[in-house]
Amino acid sequence: MRIRNLTAAAAALALALTTAACGDAKSDTSGTSDKITGSITLQTWALTPKFTDYLNEVIAGFTAKYPGTSVKLLDQPGDGYSAKVLAQASSNTLPDVINLPPDFALPLAKQKLLVDVSKDNDLSKTYVQGGIDAYKFNGVAGVFGYPWYLNTDLDYWNVKQFKDCGLDANTPPATTQELFTQAATMKAKCPDNFLMSRKPDVSDFVRAGIKIISDDGKQFVFNTDQAAALVDQYKDAYAKGYLPPSVLNSDYQGNSKLFTQGKVAWTTGGATGLADFERDNPSLKGQVTVSKALDTPPLYVQGVSVSAKSKYPATAKAFAEWITNADNQNKFGHLVNIFPSTISSASDSYFGKDDGTPAGKARALAFGELKDAKNLIPYEVNSDMQKLLDQQIALAVKGDESGKKALDDAVAKMNQMLSRQ
Amino acid sequence: MKTQRWFTPWVLVLPALAWLLVFSVWPSINTLRLSFTDAKPLGGDVDFVGLRNYTDMLHDGDVRTALLNSVIYMAICLPLLTILPLLLAVLVEKKLPGIAFFRTAFYVPVIASAVVVGLIWTWLLDDRGLINNLARHLHLITEPVPFLTDRWLLLISAISLTVWKGLGYYMIVYLAALGNVRKDLHEAAAIDGAGAVRRFLTVTVPGVRGTMFLVSILVSVAALRVFSELYILTGGKGGPGGKDQSLVMLIQQYAGGFYGDFGYASALSVLLFVVTLIPMIVLARLNLRSER
């Protein structure tokens, strides 16, 4: 075969490799009507079929209130939602009203693909401040989503393993440092059991009071000696066998899975966690106790945003306000253990009442925690950056690098990625 | 009567030409164009950045690591997957009772999904996997062998998976070629007193030299483009510290998500293209020289 032919063959091969399609998402607000009328689309994230009836009820209420409107429900599967939204955004086919968590809303807001819903609208009269703040982003003026529902994490502990390994499940760790101490106790008494089961991430640095990003949002600054000391503490814990070796493996499934399998004695989870653990492993029934999150509880916010390209922007905004109003959020919160983001929902006694059941205790604890909950991962830290940091921390925990070197490398790379955003 | 006009061949070629232009030529040109820009998945302003992506690439430690991994992958896979399948093909070429079973057995890994195979190997090589547990029970080891957490062991594990999965495919290619090796040459060599090894080296190898060249090209290109094995064995994270990433994994990482960097990913694609060309040119030169 001649080189020329070979080159041509190679070219064809590489061409097939390098598919690159780049949609130009131009910003043309084509809103044509201030009247609440017309047909819009609502996109939700993995809510059907479990909540189809609820969503249809919300839609029916809206269309009854505003004759001449219709809402088409479009539910997307849980996996690959960000890829789906990205495809919609780059092809100018974003639905009118979209369920977007803040980290998905940020890049869309930067590209002017979402409506600033705070214009002519005092959101603070309706929604809790933490929910509103979640949709405010550095470098973009406005609020780019209505907070829909809130959640936080609790800590779950395996009572039997605590008892067998010299610990008291009634006084589980309340801080990360207590977790290290009790992990050592468990290791000493039960060498095959583990209390700790995950590497540190950005949220652990925030919990420890370490500043993640500069005030202007342009530089990551968490490669401090304090953060390095925390990573090194995990490294020592790993070397002493407080963490299972699988935390460094590719098939690490998260502490929740390990907890469900009975391999570790601690995990974090939402207020519905208990029911999930007992469903997946019935032998855990009666063996799990729940407590408040370590240090600072995390705040998770879900919201709905309005596409800047909606043909019926007034209708889309009205519907987004409708689905996030106190009545509709309260009804949703009664169906599933999530918490409303509306101020008036605090007077709904359902959420804060411990009815004596483990699930009721978890719900009441989580609701109480929300007052102190904070977003522990700045939205600038996207999933690729988290992955990169995880890689570097794995090196440090394994002992191949010092905590400081791993953090310096991660911050340098993350700053490079941030500058390209 | 005139039955064919001048444009008839062009009409016949047109669909293939259109396909080529739309799905090969244009993406290639577009990739090259994007590599000089800061294009993003969500569009917005796209600026021409000159050679910035390429100069960034030169100073990027991750690119150097990924390139090294890809080259090591190719350097090990190339001889193994060029020679072992030939030996395997010679073994199963004979028409013996039950030989079809072995041919099928060797081919099964080829038809198995890369994802499934990757997962099975992950379970085998895990700290608590079959291999480590077995070795522990046999008192061969006290601590698990870090197949999936050590940079080099992870790379070697992925190479082993690639070789294991590729053997059957290239064996079939060689089996087809072996059918064309003249039997009379084997008989003549045998009459001259040549043993099995000598006949293999002097008759079989020259007879399948063209196929060996084709296989080496296919193996080198596939090895430089390796993705699924490393992706699955590292859970998509490229191993501890991302030290086990290949170039394709890096491209996927940069091109994906809301914050994807199409410009940089395109520059990496161009690098991959150039890197893929090098072994092909070298192999082609070697083949030309041996043909003369």
XYZ file of C-alpha atoms in Angstrom:
713
model
C 0.000 0.000 0.000
C 1.336 3.419 -0.850
C 1.895 6.051 1.748
C -0.499 8.384 -0.057
C -3.267 5.820 0.284
C -2.366 5.217 3.867
C -2.475 8.880 4.630
C -5.870 9.150 3.053
C -7.096 6.181 5.066
C -5.739 7.690 8.237
C -7.335 10.984 7.423
C -10.718 9.343 6.967
C -10.292 7.528 10.251
C -9.351 10.621 12.164
C -12.176 12.525 10.555
C -14.612 10.000 11.911
C -13.021 10.460 15.319
C -13.311 14.152 15.404
C -16.948 14.903 15.182
C -17.483 18.408 16.283
C -20.753 20.127 16.052
C -21.252 23.457 17.624
C -24.643 25.035 17.702
C -24.711 28.778 17.823
C -27.149 29.667 20.517
C -28.060 33.222 19.580
C -29.963 35.266 21.998
C -33.143 36.472 20.369
C -35.836 37.005 22.865
C -38.789 36.286 20.678
C -41.371 36.874 23.335
C -44.413 38.172 21.555
C -47.117 38.400 24.148
C -47.623 39.921 27.599
C -50.973 38.173 27.879
C -51.248 34.910 29.728
C -52.306 32.745 26.876
C -50.992 30.128 24.489
C -49.397 26.728 24.771
C -46.200 26.215 26.765
C -44.062 23.232 27.721
C -42.994 22.278 31.230
C -39.916 20.094 31.507
C -39.420 18.127 34.728
C -36.608 15.861 35.817
C -37.514 12.246 36.567
C -40.850 13.014 38.249
C -43.090 10.732 36.235
C -44.770 8.316 36.597
C -44.541 8.665 40.394
C -45.809 12.250 40.426
C -47.730 12.404 37.169
C -51.058 12.859 38.966
C -49.673 15.681 41.065
C -48.198 17.469 38.046
C -51.405 17.048 36.056
C -53.348 18.491 38.969
C -51.049 21.532 39.087
C -51.396 21.992 35.326
C -55.187 21.624 35.481
C -55.349 24.296 38.185
C -53.338 26.687 36.042
C -55.309 26.166 32.842
C -58.555 26.574 34.784
C -57.335 29.870 36.208
C -56.080 31.114 32.844
C -58.444 30.001 30.076
C -56.793 29.871 26.686
C -53.595 28.354 28.052
C -52.318 24.812 27.840
C -49.265 23.194 29.360
C -47.546 20.201 27.854
C -45.659 18.089 30.383
C -42.311 16.756 29.252
C -40.472 14.613 31.791
C -36.859 13.647 31.179
C -35.169 10.579 32.650
C -32.808 11.014 35.590
C -29.616 9.984 33.835
C -28.098 12.317 31.300
C -30.371 15.245 32.170
C -27.560 17.796 31.856
C -26.672 16.458 28.406
C -30.311 16.726 27.383
C -30.581 20.322 28.608
C -27.293 21.176 26.918
C -28.560 19.748 23.627
C -31.797 21.709 23.959
C -29.956 24.922 24.769
C -27.475 24.623 21.928
C -30.235 23.844 19.433
C -32.517 26.647 20.672
C -35.212 24.227 21.795
C -35.288 24.871 25.527
C -38.779 24.235 26.925
C -40.639 27.317 28.188
C -40.485 26.293 31.844
C -37.628 24.036 32.897
C -36.706 22.318 36.126
C -33.070 23.388 36.540
C -30.880 23.090 39.615
C -28.710 26.198 40.095
C -25.514 24.634 38.709
C -27.325 23.870 35.429
C -28.928 27.305 35.382
C -25.608 29.157 35.780
C -24.126 28.483 32.306
C -27.521 29.098 30.660
C -27.914 32.395 32.509
C -24.428 33.451 31.405
C -25.459 32.861 27.800
C -28.662 34.903 28.298
C -30.835 31.875 27.675
C -32.876 32.332 30.854
C -35.229 35.094 31.965
C -34.309 37.261 34.960
C -37.404 36.486 37.031
C -36.659 39.200 39.601
C -37.600 41.996 37.190
C -40.761 43.717 38.431
C -41.148 40.967 40.972
C -40.177 41.028 44.667
C -39.310 37.382 45.129
C -38.341 37.896 48.767
C -42.018 38.317 49.643
C -42.720 34.762 48.568
C -39.571 32.660 48.788
C -36.941 32.066 51.480
C -33.757 34.028 50.887
C -31.514 30.939 50.586
C -33.642 29.690 47.701
C -33.513 33.028 45.875
C -29.760 33.393 46.450
C -29.192 30.019 44.835
C -30.270 31.501 41.487
C -28.081 34.614 41.747
C -24.720 34.183 40.077
C -21.414 36.036 40.120
C -21.027 38.176 37.047
C -24.681 38.039 35.914
C -27.227 40.460 37.324
C -30.610 38.996 38.172
C -32.291 35.895 39.535
C -32.581 33.073 37.027
C -35.006 30.685 38.598
C -37.874 30.345 41.070
C -36.851 28.136 43.985
C -39.093 25.092 43.869
C -38.180 22.824 46.721
C -35.360 22.454 49.216
C -33.606 19.558 50.802
C -30.701 18.803 53.068
C -28.754 15.815 54.319
C -28.959 13.943 57.588
C -26.507 11.420 58.992
C -27.524 7.781 59.307
C -25.727 5.355 61.609
C -25.810 1.573 61.892
C -26.828 0.916 65.500
C -25.654 -2.704 65.581
C -22.173 -1.897 64.319
C -21.936 0.964 66.804
C -22.880 -1.335 69.680
C -20.613 -4.184 68.577
C -17.638 -1.874 68.112
C -17.644 0.043 71.361
C -19.555 3.124 70.212
C -22.796 4.667 71.368
C -25.360 5.252 68.636
C -27.111 7.762 70.888
C -24.067 10.038 70.738
C -22.806 9.683 67.177
C -20.206 12.133 65.799
C -21.508 15.675 65.424
C -18.424 17.068 63.700
C -15.902 15.795 61.190
C -13.205 15.697 63.874
C -15.423 13.531 66.096
C -15.920 11.271 63.101
C -12.157 10.695 62.908
C -12.012 9.947 66.649
C -14.896 7.478 66.610
C -13.565 5.852 63.398
C -10.354 5.084 65.318
C -12.372 3.506 68.146
C -14.319 1.382 65.688
C -11.140 0.268 63.919
C -9.513 -0.724 67.214
C -12.446 -2.894 68.260
C -13.668 -4.110 64.861
C -10.830 -4.129 62.293
C -13.203 -5.203 59.486
C -15.764 -2.471 60.066
C -15.587 1.096 58.844
C -17.144 4.309 60.081
C -15.692 6.555 57.389
C -16.269 5.752 53.757
C -15.567 8.673 51.469
C -12.791 10.996 50.420
C -13.062 14.718 51.234
C -14.498 17.054 48.617
C -15.234 20.758 48.255
C -18.085 20.564 50.753
C -15.689 19.305 53.448
C -13.472 22.332 52.926
C -16.486 24.634 53.248
C -17.531 22.801 56.421
C -14.060 23.419 57.807
C -14.471 27.143 57.110
C -12.037 27.238 54.189
C -12.716 29.839 51.506
C -13.210 28.207 48.125
C -13.349 31.036 45.609
C -12.210 34.668 45.584
C -14.793 37.388 46.129
C -14.813 38.338 42.457
C -15.445 34.693 41.531
C -12.399 34.535 39.274
C -9.949 32.388 41.253
C -10.148 29.275 43.387
C -8.243 29.851 46.620
C -8.820 26.739 48.711
C -5.253 25.365 48.433
C -4.493 26.578 51.952
C -2.432 24.896 54.643
C -5.633 24.245 56.575
C -7.196 22.412 53.615
C -3.970 20.469 53.037
C -3.958 19.433 56.692
C -7.490 18.093 56.315
C -6.525 16.079 53.229
C -3.461 14.754 55.051
C -5.682 13.771 57.956
C -7.729 11.646 55.525
C -4.471 10.224 54.171
C -3.453 9.123 57.667
C -6.928 7.712 58.276
C -6.705 5.715 55.042
C -3.243 4.433 55.933
C -4.519 3.334 59.355
C -7.412 1.485 57.736
C -10.251 3.746 58.897
C -11.579 3.894 55.339
C -12.227 0.891 53.097
C -9.701 0.569 50.222
C -12.591 0.733 47.747
C -12.910 4.523 48.256
C -10.043 4.829 45.784
C -11.406 2.293 43.332
C -13.170 3.022 40.102
C -16.186 1.014 41.218
C -16.643 2.994 44.427
C -20.392 3.335 44.630
C -20.632 5.975 47.301
C -21.089 5.714 51.032
C -24.848 5.291 50.686
C -24.461 2.017 48.771
C -21.815 0.743 51.183
C -24.098 1.617 54.097
C -27.026 -0.195 52.501
C -24.822 -3.232 51.998
C -23.882 -3.119 55.697
C -20.210 -2.546 54.865
C -19.908 0.802 56.643
C -21.654 2.245 59.676
C -22.254 5.807 58.439
C -23.783 7.550 55.495
C -25.448 10.817 54.629
C -28.792 11.049 52.908
C -31.976 13.038 52.522
C -35.013 12.734 54.744
C -36.252 9.790 52.659
C -32.960 7.942 53.162
C -34.223 5.666 55.894
C -37.046 4.264 53.803
C -34.641 3.678 50.921
C -32.105 1.822 53.082
C -34.768 -0.406 54.622
C -36.353 -1.099 51.237
C -33.042 -2.108 49.674
C -31.826 -4.063 52.697
C -34.668 -5.145 55.019
C -32.162 -6.425 57.588
C -31.409 -2.774 58.407
C -34.952 -2.306 59.714
C -34.738 -0.998 63.277
C -30.938 -0.879 63.023
C -30.546 2.678 61.790
C -30.531 5.842 63.808
C -30.533 9.340 62.410
C -28.861 12.573 63.508
C -28.154 16.060 62.211
C -25.548 16.542 59.503
C -21.937 16.970 60.606
C -20.807 20.560 61.157
C -22.861 22.614 58.672
C -25.869 21.027 56.956
C -25.898 21.256 53.140
C -28.664 23.110 51.323
C -29.922 21.598 48.081
C -32.179 23.750 45.947
C -34.290 22.750 42.976
C -35.984 25.407 40.926
C -37.775 26.194 37.713
C -36.438 28.644 35.180
C -38.058 30.360 32.223
C -36.542 30.182 28.762
C -35.592 33.564 27.287
C -36.844 32.282 23.953
C -40.335 31.347 25.031
C -43.023 32.482 22.605
C -45.277 33.123 25.580
C -42.964 34.557 28.270
C -45.802 35.927 30.390
C -47.525 32.545 30.406
C -44.262 30.753 31.175
C -43.505 33.108 34.099
C -47.038 32.804 35.408
C -46.837 29.024 35.304
C -43.412 28.955 36.980
C -44.851 31.100 39.780
C -47.912 28.874 39.941
C -46.056 25.585 40.313
C -43.791 27.124 42.963
C -46.517 28.847 44.979
C -47.002 27.861 48.603
C -50.086 25.702 48.031
C -48.562 23.644 45.282
C -45.208 23.318 47.050
C -46.888 22.249 50.304
C -48.887 19.574 48.486
C -45.700 18.315 46.854
C -43.905 18.299 50.209
C -46.666 16.156 51.707
C -46.236 13.617 48.915
C -42.486 13.224 49.273
C -39.933 14.247 51.907
C -38.850 17.531 50.388
C -39.387 20.987 51.826
C -41.130 24.024 50.348
C -39.121 27.129 49.542
C -41.979 29.500 50.298
C -41.976 31.636 53.448
C -45.580 30.907 54.345
C -44.937 27.149 54.324
C -43.159 27.485 57.679
C -46.605 27.645 59.243
C -47.481 24.198 57.862
C -47.027 22.056 60.973
C -46.644 18.866 58.918
C -42.999 19.508 58.080
C -41.673 20.171 61.573
C -43.729 17.571 63.440
C -42.023 14.455 64.781
C -44.845 11.900 64.653
C -42.808 9.260 66.474
C -41.963 7.239 63.391
C -38.330 7.112 62.196
C -39.403 8.764 58.930
C -41.239 11.485 60.856
C -38.176 12.058 63.029
C -35.983 12.345 59.941
C -38.401 14.812 58.320
C -38.614 16.985 61.451
C -34.831 16.926 61.911
C -34.229 17.887 58.281
C -36.811 20.669 58.400
C -35.158 22.066 61.532
C -31.749 21.851 59.881
C -32.799 23.996 56.923
C -32.464 27.150 59.043
C -28.697 26.612 59.276
C -28.189 24.854 55.948
C -25.806 26.367 53.419
C -24.834 25.623 49.878
C -21.582 23.741 50.426
C -20.412 23.542 46.821
C -20.165 26.886 44.998
C -21.957 26.673 41.655
C -18.780 27.712 39.861
C -17.358 24.309 40.797
C -18.817 22.242 37.979
C -18.837 18.463 37.769
C -15.632 18.314 35.687
C -13.823 20.355 38.309
C -15.168 18.112 41.060
C -13.909 15.101 39.145
C -10.501 16.674 38.732
C -10.290 17.510 42.425
C -11.408 13.990 43.283
C -8.553 12.612 41.158
C -5.977 14.750 42.945
C -7.357 13.958 46.384
C -7.244 10.260 45.526
C -3.514 10.650 44.852
C -3.030 12.364 48.191
C -5.177 9.927 50.196
C -3.286 7.050 48.610
C -0.045 8.661 49.777
C 1.439 9.328 46.354
C 1.449 13.089 46.894
C 1.190 15.500 49.795
C -2.157 17.134 50.446
C -0.699 20.556 49.603
C 0.746 19.437 46.272
C -2.525 17.731 45.305
C -4.524 20.858 46.169
C -2.062 23.177 44.402
C -2.316 21.060 41.250
C -6.106 20.883 41.464
C -6.499 24.626 42.027
C -4.152 25.489 39.149
C -6.103 23.295 36.761
C -9.480 24.413 38.083
C -8.492 28.064 37.642
C -7.552 27.291 34.062
C -10.986 25.705 33.549
C -12.693 28.634 35.280
C -10.961 31.134 33.009
C -12.264 29.261 29.985
C -15.900 29.311 31.143
C -27.828 5.083 -29.831
C -26.016 6.952 -27.088
C -26.749 5.223 -23.774
C -24.628 7.252 -21.396
C -24.246 10.979 -20.915
C -21.103 12.608 -19.475
C -22.693 13.302 -16.130
C -24.004 9.778 -15.506
C -20.962 8.654 -13.448
C -21.175 11.843 -11.411
C -24.833 11.206 -10.624
C -23.938 7.721 -9.426
C -21.082 8.992 -7.297
C -23.024 11.941 -5.893
C -24.664 10.200 -2.862
C -21.348 8.791 -1.697
C -19.650 12.121 -2.327
C -22.320 13.982 -0.368
C -21.994 11.507 2.489
C -18.234 11.947 2.512
C -18.454 15.729 2.455
C -21.090 15.974 5.178
C -19.837 13.321 7.584
C -16.086 13.287 6.995
C -14.684 16.297 5.222
C -16.796 18.997 6.875
C -16.367 17.719 10.481
C -12.650 17.496 9.836
C -12.383 21.021 8.489
C -14.645 22.267 11.266
C -12.481 20.569 13.898
C -9.417 22.257 12.486
C -11.256 25.602 12.443
C -12.510 25.180 16.008
C -9.020 24.356 17.239
C -8.095 27.999 16.636
C -11.095 29.336 18.576
C -12.508 29.364 22.093
C -15.840 27.817 20.991
C -18.207 26.631 23.742
C -21.099 24.140 23.694
C -23.660 26.856 24.367
C -22.439 29.084 21.578
C -22.133 32.757 22.379
C -19.226 34.795 21.074
C -16.592 32.651 19.431
C -13.180 34.332 19.280
C -10.225 33.407 17.134
C -7.399 32.634 19.585
C -4.656 31.775 17.122
C -2.309 29.080 18.367
C -3.271 29.508 22.035
C -4.901 26.075 22.297
C -1.813 24.457 20.803
C 0.636 26.323 23.043
C -1.537 25.512 26.090
C -1.379 21.884 25.022
C 2.424 21.940 25.062
C 2.423 23.063 28.688
C -0.381 20.774 29.817
C 0.884 17.951 32.009
C -2.349 15.997 31.503
C -1.786 15.977 27.748
C 1.766 14.692 28.195
C 0.515 11.960 30.541
C -2.315 10.955 28.199
C 0.034 10.926 25.222
C 2.529 8.772 27.112
C -0.246 6.351 28.127
C -1.512 6.118 24.549
C 1.984 5.483 23.187
C 2.722 2.831 25.839
C -0.626 1.244 25.061
C 0.279 1.057 21.395
C 3.860 -0.085 21.986
C 2.675 -3.080 24.024
C -0.473 -3.927 22.079
C 1.160 -3.739 18.654
C 3.559 -6.715 18.924
C 1.195 -8.765 21.091
C -1.848 -8.349 18.875
C 0.131 -8.791 15.674
C 1.878 -12.017 16.675
C -0.339 -13.830 19.198
C -3.439 -14.002 16.946
C -1.289 -15.433 14.152
C -0.043 -18.187 16.443
C -3.590 -18.795 17.591
C -4.817 -18.938 13.988
C -2.115 -21.479 13.093
C -3.223 -23.580 16.067
C -6.915 -23.618 15.162
C -6.392 -23.746 11.391
C -6.154 -27.502 11.287
C -9.340 -29.327 10.400
C -9.643 -31.467 13.506
C -12.801 -32.797 15.192
C -14.096 -30.227 17.676
C -11.798 -27.448 16.469
C -14.837 -25.244 15.753
C -15.475 -25.127 19.495
C -12.060 -23.573 20.118
C -12.430 -21.115 17.254
C -15.766 -20.008 18.706
C -14.411 -19.863 22.241
C -11.532 -17.616 21.168
C -13.968 -15.376 19.297
C -16.505 -14.952 22.129
C -14.678 -11.988 23.797
C -14.916 -10.120 20.478
C -18.704 -10.222 20.366
C -19.079 -9.446 24.066
C -19.889 -5.820 24.798
C -16.867 -3.767 25.840
C -18.876 -2.403 28.762
C -19.828 -5.868 30.011
C -16.284 -7.151 29.593
C -14.928 -4.088 31.376
C -17.285 -4.601 34.305
C -16.392 -8.281 34.594
C -12.695 -7.411 34.628
C -13.358 -4.748 37.233
C -14.951 -7.348 39.486
C -12.049 -9.715 38.861
C -9.357 -7.151 39.598
C -10.958 -5.274 42.481
C -9.281 -5.286 45.896
C -11.979 -7.696 47.036
C -12.310 -9.271 43.600
C -11.878 -12.885 42.566
C -8.159 -12.696 41.786
C -7.161 -10.969 45.022
C -9.448 -13.156 47.128
C -8.094 -16.305 45.523
C -4.498 -15.181 46.006
C -5.256 -14.340 49.621
C -6.874 -17.725 50.291
C -3.847 -19.421 48.767
C -1.657 -17.273 51.062
C 0.167 -15.840 48.067
C -0.475 -12.287 49.232
C -1.293 -10.559 52.503
C -2.365 -7.223 51.021
C -4.533 -6.957 47.895
C -2.680 -6.248 44.647
C -3.773 -2.719 43.636
C -4.728 -3.610 40.069
C -7.218 -0.737 39.899
C -5.529 1.856 42.068
C -1.911 1.754 40.932
C -1.141 3.799 37.844
C 0.984 1.213 36.006
C -0.911 -1.877 37.134
C -4.119 -0.224 35.976
C -2.614 0.519 32.570
C -1.278 -3.027 32.269
C -4.702 -4.397 33.297
C -6.385 -2.355 30.570
C -3.810 -3.516 28.007
C -4.422 -7.126 29.055
C -8.146 -6.601 28.571
C -7.574 -5.132 25.092
C -5.292 -7.986 24.076
C -7.673 -10.622 25.437
C -10.624 -9.033 23.658
C -8.784 -8.464 20.383
C -7.152 -11.868 19.982
C -10.195 -13.582 18.480
C -10.884 -10.822 15.983
C -7.390 -10.763 14.509
C -7.294 -14.582 14.648
C -10.210 -14.623 12.210
C -8.393 -12.169 9.936
C -5.322 -14.409 9.967
C -7.401 -17.541 9.405
C -8.665 -16.032 6.149
C -5.112 -15.164 5.120
C -3.731 -18.584 6.042
C -6.163 -20.155 3.585
C -4.250 -18.411 0.806
C -0.803 -19.649 1.825
C 0.205 -22.213 -0.737
C 0.154 -25.767 0.582
C 2.747 -26.931 -1.948
C 5.324 -24.573 -0.408
C 4.729 -26.152 2.974
C 5.069 -29.612 1.435
C 8.274 -28.652 -0.384
C 9.756 -27.210 2.795
C 8.797 -30.344 4.715
C 10.442 -32.528 2.056
C 13.559 -30.356 2.412
C 13.546 -31.250 6.110
C 12.181 -28.014 7.584
C 10.491 -28.438 10.952
C 7.258 -26.788 12.077
C 8.963 -23.651 13.430
C 11.103 -23.236 10.303
C 8.098 -23.731 8.015
C 6.198 -21.153 10.064
C 8.991 -18.600 9.725
C 9.896 -19.249 6.083
C 6.520 -20.102 4.549
C 3.646 -18.980 6.760
C 4.966 -15.575 7.872
C 5.972 -14.394 4.369
C 2.629 -15.712 3.081
C 0.630 -13.561 5.503
C 3.000 -10.590 5.556
C 0.429 -8.309 3.931
C -2.161 -9.293 6.513
C 0.333 -8.772 9.320
C 0.896 -5.276 8.002
C -2.853 -4.632 7.888
C -3.294 -5.996 11.426
C -0.430 -3.896 12.766
C -1.992 -0.779 11.254
C -5.408 -1.608 12.729
C -3.921 -2.425 16.135
C -1.807 0.730 16.323
C -4.721 2.964 15.372
C -7.073 1.216 17.808
C -4.492 1.365 20.615
C -3.889 5.072 20.169
C -7.650 5.647 20.222
C -8.258 3.472 23.292
C -11.163 4.646 25.400
C -13.664 2.125 26.707
C -11.245 -0.194 28.522
C -9.578 2.618 30.441
C -12.845 4.440 30.967
C -14.562 1.446 32.525
C -11.643 0.168 34.587
C -11.102 3.652 36.023
C -14.789 4.414 36.461
C -14.415 7.315 34.035
C -11.951 9.050 36.356
C -8.713 8.110 34.647
C -7.322 6.376 37.733
C -5.836 8.049 40.816
C -4.805 11.551 39.868
C -6.139 10.981 36.351
C -2.773 9.404 35.505
C -4.351 6.642 33.415
C -6.194 8.793 30.913
C -5.768 8.266 27.210
C -5.914 11.060 24.663
C -9.464 10.156 23.681
C -10.559 10.252 27.332
C -9.028 13.701 27.619
C -10.843 14.875 24.485
C -14.107 13.524 25.859
C -13.464 15.267 29.156
C -12.811 18.647 27.543
C -15.621 18.446 25.006
C -18.359 17.375 27.418
C -20.749 19.206 29.712
C -22.039 22.752 29.910
C -18.516 24.084 30.272
C -16.953 22.021 27.509
C -14.078 23.659 25.701
C -14.596 22.791 22.040
C -11.547 24.781 20.976
C -9.129 22.910 23.201
C -10.816 19.553 22.577
C -10.506 20.171 18.825
C -6.817 20.986 19.176
C -6.403 17.698 21.064
C -8.259 15.909 18.251
C -5.827 17.352 15.731
C -2.957 16.146 17.932
C -4.510 12.673 18.039
C -4.825 12.710 14.259
C -1.152 13.566 13.851
C -0.087 11.004 16.443
C -2.165 8.335 14.701
C -0.496 9.118 11.396
C 3.031 8.579 12.701
C 2.962 4.791 13.286
C 1.006 4.333 10.060
C 3.686 6.123 8.071
C 6.471 4.245 9.848
C 4.777 0.884 9.269
C 4.085 1.742 5.642
C 7.731 2.634 5.085
C 8.856 -0.609 6.708
C 6.443 -2.546 4.533
C 7.609 -0.798 1.366
C 11.227 -1.491 2.212
C 10.570 -5.188 2.773
C 8.616 -5.425 -0.486
C 11.529 -4.085 -2.522
